[in-house]
Each structure stands twice: as C-alpha cells, then as structure tokens.
CSV table of C-alpha atoms in Angstrom, one decimal:
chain,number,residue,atom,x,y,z
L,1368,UNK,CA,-22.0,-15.8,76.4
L,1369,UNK,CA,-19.6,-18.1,74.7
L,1370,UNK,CA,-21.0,-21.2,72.3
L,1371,UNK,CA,-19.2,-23.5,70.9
L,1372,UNK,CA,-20.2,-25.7,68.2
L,1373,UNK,CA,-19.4,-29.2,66.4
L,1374,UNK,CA,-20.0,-29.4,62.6
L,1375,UNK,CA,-21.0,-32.9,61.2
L,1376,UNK,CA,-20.7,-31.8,57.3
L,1377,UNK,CA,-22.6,-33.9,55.2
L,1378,UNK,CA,-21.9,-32.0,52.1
L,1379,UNK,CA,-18.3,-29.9,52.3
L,1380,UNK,CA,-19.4,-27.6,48.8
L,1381,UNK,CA,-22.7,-26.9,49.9
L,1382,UNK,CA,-21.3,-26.2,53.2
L,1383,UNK,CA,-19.0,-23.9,52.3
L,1384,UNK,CA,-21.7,-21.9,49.9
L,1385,UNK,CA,-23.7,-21.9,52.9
L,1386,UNK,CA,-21.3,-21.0,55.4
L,1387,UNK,CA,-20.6,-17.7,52.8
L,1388,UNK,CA,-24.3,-17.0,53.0
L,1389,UNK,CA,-24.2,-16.8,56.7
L,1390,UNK,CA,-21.9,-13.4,56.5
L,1391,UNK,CA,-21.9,-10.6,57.7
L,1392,UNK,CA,-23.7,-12.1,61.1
L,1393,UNK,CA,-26.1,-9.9,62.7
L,1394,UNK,CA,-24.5,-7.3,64.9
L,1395,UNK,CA,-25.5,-9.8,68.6
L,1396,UNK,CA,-23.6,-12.4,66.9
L,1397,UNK,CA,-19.7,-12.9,66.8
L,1398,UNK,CA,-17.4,-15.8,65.5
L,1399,UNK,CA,-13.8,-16.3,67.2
L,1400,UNK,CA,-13.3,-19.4,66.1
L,1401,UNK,CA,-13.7,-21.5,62.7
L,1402,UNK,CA,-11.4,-24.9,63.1
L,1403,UNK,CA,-12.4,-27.5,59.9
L,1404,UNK,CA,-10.9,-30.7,59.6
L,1405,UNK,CA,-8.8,-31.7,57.0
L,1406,UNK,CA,-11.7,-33.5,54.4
L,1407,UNK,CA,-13.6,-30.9,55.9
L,1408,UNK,CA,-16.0,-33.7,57.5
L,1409,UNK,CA,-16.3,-32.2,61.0
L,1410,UNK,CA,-15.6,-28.4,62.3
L,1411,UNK,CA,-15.7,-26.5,65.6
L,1412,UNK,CA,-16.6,-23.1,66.0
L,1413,UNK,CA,-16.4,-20.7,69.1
L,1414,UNK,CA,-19.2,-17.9,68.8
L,1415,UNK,CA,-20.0,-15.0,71.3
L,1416,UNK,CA,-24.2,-14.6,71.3
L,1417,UNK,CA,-26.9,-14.0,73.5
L,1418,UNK,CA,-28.1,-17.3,73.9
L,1419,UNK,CA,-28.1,-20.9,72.2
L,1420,UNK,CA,-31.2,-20.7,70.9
L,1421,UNK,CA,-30.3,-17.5,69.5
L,1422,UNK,CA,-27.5,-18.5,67.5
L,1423,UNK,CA,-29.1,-22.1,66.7
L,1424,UNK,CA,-32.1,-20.4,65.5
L,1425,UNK,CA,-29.9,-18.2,62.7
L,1426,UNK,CA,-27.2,-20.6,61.5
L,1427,UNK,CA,-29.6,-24.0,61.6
L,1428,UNK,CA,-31.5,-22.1,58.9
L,1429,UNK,CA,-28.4,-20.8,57.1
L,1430,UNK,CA,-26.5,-24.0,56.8
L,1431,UNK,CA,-29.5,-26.3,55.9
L,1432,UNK,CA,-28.8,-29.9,55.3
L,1433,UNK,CA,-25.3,-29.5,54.7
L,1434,UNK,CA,-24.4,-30.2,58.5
L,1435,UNK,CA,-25.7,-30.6,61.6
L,1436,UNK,CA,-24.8,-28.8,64.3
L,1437,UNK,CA,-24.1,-29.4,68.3
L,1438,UNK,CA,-24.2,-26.4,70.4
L,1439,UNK,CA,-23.1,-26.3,73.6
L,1440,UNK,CA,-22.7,-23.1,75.9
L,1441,UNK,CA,-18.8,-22.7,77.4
L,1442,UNK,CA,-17.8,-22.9,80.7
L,1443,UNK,CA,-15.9,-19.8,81.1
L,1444,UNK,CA,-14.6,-20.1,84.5
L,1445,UNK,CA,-13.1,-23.4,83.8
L,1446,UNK,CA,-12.1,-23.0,80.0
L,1447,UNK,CA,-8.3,-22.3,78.1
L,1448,UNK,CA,-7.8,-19.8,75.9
L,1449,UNK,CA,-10.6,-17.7,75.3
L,1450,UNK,CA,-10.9,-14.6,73.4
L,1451,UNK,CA,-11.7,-11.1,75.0
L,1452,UNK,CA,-16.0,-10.6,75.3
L,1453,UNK,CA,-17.0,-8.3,71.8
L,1454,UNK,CA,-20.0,-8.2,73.0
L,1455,UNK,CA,-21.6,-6.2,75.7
C-alpha cells in the first residue's frame, strides 16, 4: 500500500542525522518520495509498506523527537501521479 506522510521538524540537524540513520530501510519498506520545505520545517513523503502501523512503528523510533509524523494511507484509485508498486 501507499503512505504518505507530513513531517513537522522540530529540529532540521537532528532530523537530518536521523533521517541518515533510517537507511537502508528494511527490504517491506520503500520510499518514492522525499519533498522538504525550504527551512526544512515541514516534509512529505510517499512510502510503499505493508501497513501504517508498520512503517509508523520503524521510522517513529528512528526519527525520535526531531519531528512528528502524520501518516495517512493513499487513495489509489483517486490519486495523481503515483509511482509503479516495488513491492509485491
């Protein structure tokens, strides 16, 4: 399934260490998507995972307290511009 996900960055450097930490993902997890704002307050992400528990449960811990994240599964049928499945 397709996730998408809004970053509220509380703190862009430790974001960015922890963002490094989170790769390589685990092989049921892919990123399509990394879109940061400017000051790198806010960023949306589109991942491909088995569930959004699944993927809140790994990058919640990897990220910490340097954002805090809004997951929300896509609606495929009704959705622009998504990227072809990588995962089975």
């Amino acid at each position: 399934m397709f996730i998408a996900i809004e970053h509220a960055i509380h703190d862009p450097d430790a974001f960015r260490r922890c963002a490094e930490q989170v790769f390589p993902l685990p092989e049921d997890l892919r990123v399509h998507h990394f879109l940061p704002a400017d000051d790198l307050s806010r960023a949306a992400c589109l991942y491909e995972a088995p569930s959004v528990e699944h993927l809140r449960s790994y990058l919640d811990c990897a990220l910490g307290t340097a954002s805090t994240q809004r997951y929300f599964p896509v609606a495929e049928a009704h959705a622009i511009g998504l990227p072809p499945r990588q995962l089975a």
